[in-house]
């Protein structure tokens, strides 16, 4: 996959869900979202937890 693009796409989807703008993909009552992505040859791992303020 393109370097960095997977993680960015995950963040975009979670933000869209938390804003209630996901249309047919919308998870009802979404208040928190989690993304996870591996970097390099799995030498690094990044996890984001996002929450509605």
Coordinates of C-alpha atoms in Angstrom, one line a residue:
X1 CA 0.0 0.0 0.0
X2 CA 1.1 3.6 -0.4
X3 CA 3.4 4.7 2.4
X4 CA 1.3 6.7 4.9
X5 CA -1.9 6.7 2.9
X6 CA -3.5 3.8 4.8
X7 CA -3.2 5.6 8.2
X8 CA -4.4 8.9 6.7
X9 CA -7.4 7.1 5.2
X10 CA -8.2 5.6 8.5
X11 CA -8.1 9.0 10.3
X12 CA -10.4 10.5 7.6
X13 CA -12.9 7.7 8.0
X14 CA -13.0 7.9 11.8
X15 CA -13.4 11.7 11.7
X16 CA -16.3 11.3 9.2
X17 CA -17.9 8.7 11.5
X18 CA -17.5 10.9 14.6
X19 CA -19.1 13.9 12.7
X20 CA -22.0 11.7 11.7
X21 CA -21.3 12.3 8.0
X22 CA -20.7 8.7 6.8
X23 CA -24.0 8.1 5.1
X24 CA -24.7 4.4 4.5
X25 CA -21.4 3.5 6.3
X26 CA -22.4 5.4 9.5
X27 CA -22.0 3.6 12.8
X28 CA -24.9 4.8 14.9
X29 CA -24.0 6.5 18.1
X30 CA -20.2 6.6 17.3
X31 CA -18.4 8.5 20.1
X32 CA -14.9 7.0 19.8
X33 CA -12.7 5.6 17.0
X34 CA -9.4 3.8 16.9
X35 CA -6.9 3.6 14.1
X36 CA -3.8 1.4 13.9
X37 CA -1.0 1.3 11.3
X38 CA 2.4 -0.4 10.9
X39 CA 5.3 1.5 9.4
X40 CA 8.4 0.4 7.6
X41 CA 9.0 -3.4 7.9
X42 CA 6.7 -3.4 10.9
X43 CA 9.4 -1.6 12.9
X44 CA 6.9 1.0 14.2
X45 CA 3.3 1.0 15.2
X46 CA 1.0 4.0 15.5
X47 CA -2.3 4.0 17.3
X48 CA -4.7 6.9 17.5
X49 CA -7.8 7.1 19.7
X50 CA -10.2 9.8 18.7
X51 CA -13.2 10.9 20.7
X52 CA -16.1 13.4 20.2
X53 CA -15.6 16.4 22.4

